[in-house]
Amino acid sequence: MKKKPYWEMRDLVTIGVFAAVTKVSSLLVALVGGGMNPISLMLKNLLFTTLTIVLLYKVRKFGVLTLFLLVNAIVAMLLMGSGMFLIPPMFVAGILAELIIVALGGYTKNINLMIGVGLYDLLFKVSAVGVSWLFVREQQELVIMSAIIVGIGYIGAVAGLFTGALFVKELRHACIIRS
């Protein structure tokens, strides 16, 4: 009997498509919004978190979040030439979030996915402020400003948890998500 592979081609394609759509749509929001002002920053994070929640509902496997984040980081580096220093904290936050999802009962419960993505966003944003402190520690005012900007973005990410759940409800009604 042939052993079924953990990652099916359909799952990998879904992860890649979601990563590309997430990055391109976030970039478009930033461009159309006139740069990184508070409204476009919240909207960009809302969109990212919403699509992440939809992806985790569609592909319920350990490692999906981390693989999605790594593909997203690679796309960001190719599109914008940035994000290299944020890949390690992103990877660690993704793994910790996935371990929390498993510890809470796995990928079958919807609330676990929301808690995991919310925890990922929080851990990654705190580590992003830590990375910014590393680069601009001579001027503490810049660290405070970056912390405020990251905090505003996190408001959008928290809202994205709930809009993601609403999107999933509509996508289930349309039979796009079957689980």
PDB file of N, CA and C in Angstrom, residues 26-47 152-153 156:
ATOM      1  N   SER A  26      -1.573  43.419  -0.225  1.00  0.00           N
ATOM      2  CA  SER A  26      -1.037  44.320   0.804  1.00  0.00           C
ATOM      3  C   SER A  26      -0.248  45.455   0.173  1.00  0.00           C
ATOM      4  N   LEU A  27       0.515  45.132  -0.850  1.00  0.00           N
ATOM      5  CA  LEU A  27       1.277  46.158  -1.561  1.00  0.00           C
ATOM      6  C   LEU A  27       0.343  47.142  -2.259  1.00  0.00           C
ATOM      7  N   LEU A  28      -0.719  46.637  -2.861  1.00  0.00           N
ATOM      8  CA  LEU A  28      -1.685  47.516  -3.521  1.00  0.00           C
ATOM      9  C   LEU A  28      -2.396  48.430  -2.527  1.00  0.00           C
ATOM     10  N   VAL A  29      -2.735  47.902  -1.359  1.00  0.00           N
ATOM     11  CA  VAL A  29      -3.368  48.736  -0.331  1.00  0.00           C
ATOM     12  C   VAL A  29      -2.427  49.851   0.088  1.00  0.00           C
ATOM     13  N   ALA A  30      -1.152  49.528   0.261  1.00  0.00           N
ATOM     14  CA  ALA A  30      -0.176  50.551   0.647  1.00  0.00           C
ATOM     15  C   ALA A  30      -0.019  51.601  -0.449  1.00  0.00           C
ATOM     16  N   LEU A  31      -0.011  51.175  -1.705  1.00  0.00           N
ATOM     17  CA  LEU A  31       0.150  52.123  -2.810  1.00  0.00           C
ATOM     18  C   LEU A  31      -1.092  52.987  -3.004  1.00  0.00           C
ATOM     19  N   VAL A  32      -2.263  52.368  -2.992  1.00  0.00           N
ATOM     20  CA  VAL A  32      -3.505  53.116  -3.190  1.00  0.00           C
ATOM     21  C   VAL A  32      -3.790  54.011  -1.989  1.00  0.00           C
ATOM     22  N   GLY A  33      -3.419  53.548  -0.803  1.00  0.00           N
ATOM     23  CA  GLY A  33      -3.660  54.326   0.413  1.00  0.00           C
ATOM     24  C   GLY A  33      -2.720  55.499   0.579  1.00  0.00           C
ATOM     25  N   GLY A  34      -1.807  55.696  -0.334  1.00  0.00           N
ATOM     26  CA  GLY A  34      -0.903  56.838  -0.247  1.00  0.00           C
ATOM     27  C   GLY A  34       0.279  56.604   0.665  1.00  0.00           C
ATOM     28  N   GLY A  35       0.695  55.379   0.815  1.00  0.00           N
ATOM     29  CA  GLY A  35       1.828  55.075   1.683  1.00  0.00           C
ATOM     30  C   GLY A  35       1.355  54.417   2.961  1.00  0.00           C
ATOM     31  N   MET A  36       2.216  54.414   3.939  1.00  0.00           N
ATOM     32  CA  MET A  36       1.895  53.718   5.179  1.00  0.00           C
ATOM     33  C   MET A  36       1.308  54.680   6.210  1.00  0.00           C
ATOM     34  N   ASN A  37       0.139  55.204   5.937  1.00  0.00           N
ATOM     35  CA  ASN A  37      -0.575  55.999   6.929  1.00  0.00           C
ATOM     36  C   ASN A  37      -1.371  55.043   7.820  1.00  0.00           C
ATOM     37  N   PRO A  38      -1.907  55.521   8.937  1.00  0.00           N
ATOM     38  CA  PRO A  38      -2.580  54.601   9.871  1.00  0.00           C
ATOM     39  C   PRO A  38      -3.734  53.799   9.255  1.00  0.00           C
ATOM     40  N   ILE A  39      -4.513  54.425   8.387  1.00  0.00           N
ATOM     41  CA  ILE A  39      -5.656  53.720   7.793  1.00  0.00           C
ATOM     42  C   ILE A  39      -5.174  52.588   6.882  1.00  0.00           C
ATOM     43  N   SER A  40      -4.242  52.891   5.986  1.00  0.00           N
ATOM     44  CA  SER A  40      -3.769  51.841   5.077  1.00  0.00           C
ATOM     45  C   SER A  40      -2.969  50.784   5.832  1.00  0.00           C
ATOM     46  N   LEU A  41      -2.307  51.160   6.907  1.00  0.00           N
ATOM     47  CA  LEU A  41      -1.572  50.190   7.720  1.00  0.00           C
ATOM     48  C   LEU A  41      -2.532  49.208   8.385  1.00  0.00           C
ATOM     49  N   MET A  42      -3.623  49.730   8.955  1.00  0.00           N
ATOM     50  CA  MET A  42      -4.613  48.839   9.563  1.00  0.00           C
ATOM     51  C   MET A  42      -5.290  47.974   8.509  1.00  0.00           C
ATOM     52  N   LEU A  43      -5.599  48.560   7.365  1.00  0.00           N
ATOM     53  CA  LEU A  43      -6.260  47.814   6.295  1.00  0.00           C
ATOM     54  C   LEU A  43      -5.354  46.720   5.736  1.00  0.00           C
ATOM     55  N   LYS A  44      -4.071  47.017   5.606  1.00  0.00           N
ATOM     56  CA  LYS A  44      -3.109  46.033   5.108  1.00  0.00           C
ATOM     57  C   LYS A  44      -3.010  44.845   6.065  1.00  0.00           C
ATOM     58  N   ASN A  45      -2.933  45.120   7.355  1.00  0.00           N
ATOM     59  CA  ASN A  45      -2.864  44.046   8.345  1.00  0.00           C
ATOM     60  C   ASN A  45      -4.180  43.287   8.445  1.00  0.00           C
ATOM     61  N   LEU A  46      -5.296  43.990   8.310  1.00  0.00           N
ATOM     62  CA  LEU A  46      -6.600  43.338   8.311  1.00  0.00           C
ATOM     63  C   LEU A  46      -6.695  42.350   7.154  1.00  0.00           C
ATOM     64  N   LEU A  47      -6.253  42.773   5.991  1.00  0.00           N
ATOM     65  CA  LEU A  47      -6.291  41.926   4.801  1.00  0.00           C
ATOM     66  C   LEU A  47      -5.379  40.708   4.961  1.00  0.00           C
ATOM     67  N   ILE A 152      -0.575  50.195  15.839  1.00  0.00           N
ATOM     68  CA  ILE A 152      -1.696  50.542  14.957  1.00  0.00           C
ATOM     69  C   ILE A 152      -1.954  49.403  13.972  1.00  0.00           C
ATOM     70  N   GLY A 153      -0.890  48.828  13.454  1.00  0.00           N
ATOM     71  CA  GLY A 153      -1.045  47.691  12.551  1.00  0.00           C
ATOM     72  C   GLY A 153      -1.682  46.493  13.235  1.00  0.00           C
ATOM     73  N   GLY A 156      -5.454  46.438  13.225  1.00  0.00           N
ATOM     74  CA  GLY A 156      -5.989  45.867  11.989  1.00  0.00           C
ATOM     75  C   GLY A 156      -5.902  44.354  11.969  1.00  0.00           C
TER      76      GLY A 156
END
